[in-house]
């Protein structure tokens, strides 16, 4: 198991954004549900934005193309459902607030995501304050977040070149009776012997068991580990650390984006 004591310290980061009007911040959020976990995405090709609002009792996912909003729920187990996990009053207030929040978020896209990436780059460079560029005097919003440190990992010490990618299931013919079918967010470690080509051979997998944040890893059968240049157990230990950094521990950009959404929604504790 990876030694979690080998993590960089958590740092306080401040970023200044020009978010403009924040109508969602004026709407009530059901206090009985607790503070929601927020995350947003944007598809450049379709122009569709997505907002995820999660509680310990369920989630609501909303999508917008700028002309309207669609949404559905997830129950406490994470399964899709058309039935709200909450009572009628809380559901009505939550739908109104989260719909307005997505409208406010969509208005700022895609420029706000570029700003988030710029702010995260400043953090990665060792700075603790980023300020957006403005062309004329305007009201600005200060976002303050705690960014968790990454786990210290070695570079790839094997032969060739590796990348990791999401997978829906194990590569054809690779499953065996020891594989765990109850998996969340599985990835494959892809390898090639030639550093000049794209990795295309899956040599290992990692995933989360539902309800945990501890990766499970396994080596795929039929791999020539001498050719890989690193023993299977070392590769799996390395993959576990990579999985934690990229798929479990919050990344700076995601943490800053959540701070922006909380500010837009009026739940960052400053209003």
Coordinates of C-alpha atoms in Angstrom, one line a residue, residues 4 7-11 37-39 120 123-124 145-151 208 213 241-259:
X4 CA 0.4 8.5 2.3
X7 CA 2.5 13.8 0.4
X8 CA 3.4 17.4 -0.2
X9 CA 1.8 19.8 2.4
X10 CA -1.6 21.4 1.8
X11 CA -1.3 25.0 0.7
X37 CA -20.0 19.2 -3.2
X38 CA -19.9 21.0 -6.5
X39 CA -18.1 20.3 -9.8
X120 CA -3.7 26.4 -11.2
X123 CA -0.1 27.4 -7.9
X124 CA 2.1 24.7 -9.5
X145 CA -9.1 27.4 -1.3
X146 CA -6.9 24.8 0.4
X147 CA -5.1 22.8 -2.2
X148 CA -4.0 19.3 -1.1
X149 CA -0.5 18.3 -1.8
X150 CA 0.2 15.5 -4.3
X151 CA 1.8 12.2 -3.4
X208 CA -11.7 1.9 -6.8
X213 CA -10.8 6.0 -2.0
X241 CA 0.5 6.3 -6.6
X242 CA -0.3 7.6 -10.1
X243 CA -4.0 6.7 -9.6
X244 CA -4.2 8.5 -6.3
X245 CA -2.7 11.7 -7.8
X246 CA -4.8 11.7 -10.9
X247 CA -8.1 10.1 -9.9
X248 CA -8.5 10.4 -6.1
X249 CA -6.6 13.4 -4.6
X250 CA -8.2 16.7 -5.7
X251 CA -6.1 18.5 -8.4
X252 CA -5.4 22.2 -8.1
X253 CA -7.6 23.2 -11.1
X254 CA -10.5 21.1 -9.8
X255 CA -10.2 22.6 -6.3
X256 CA -10.1 26.2 -7.7
X257 CA -13.1 25.5 -10.0
X258 CA -15.1 24.2 -7.0
X259 CA -14.2 27.4 -5.2

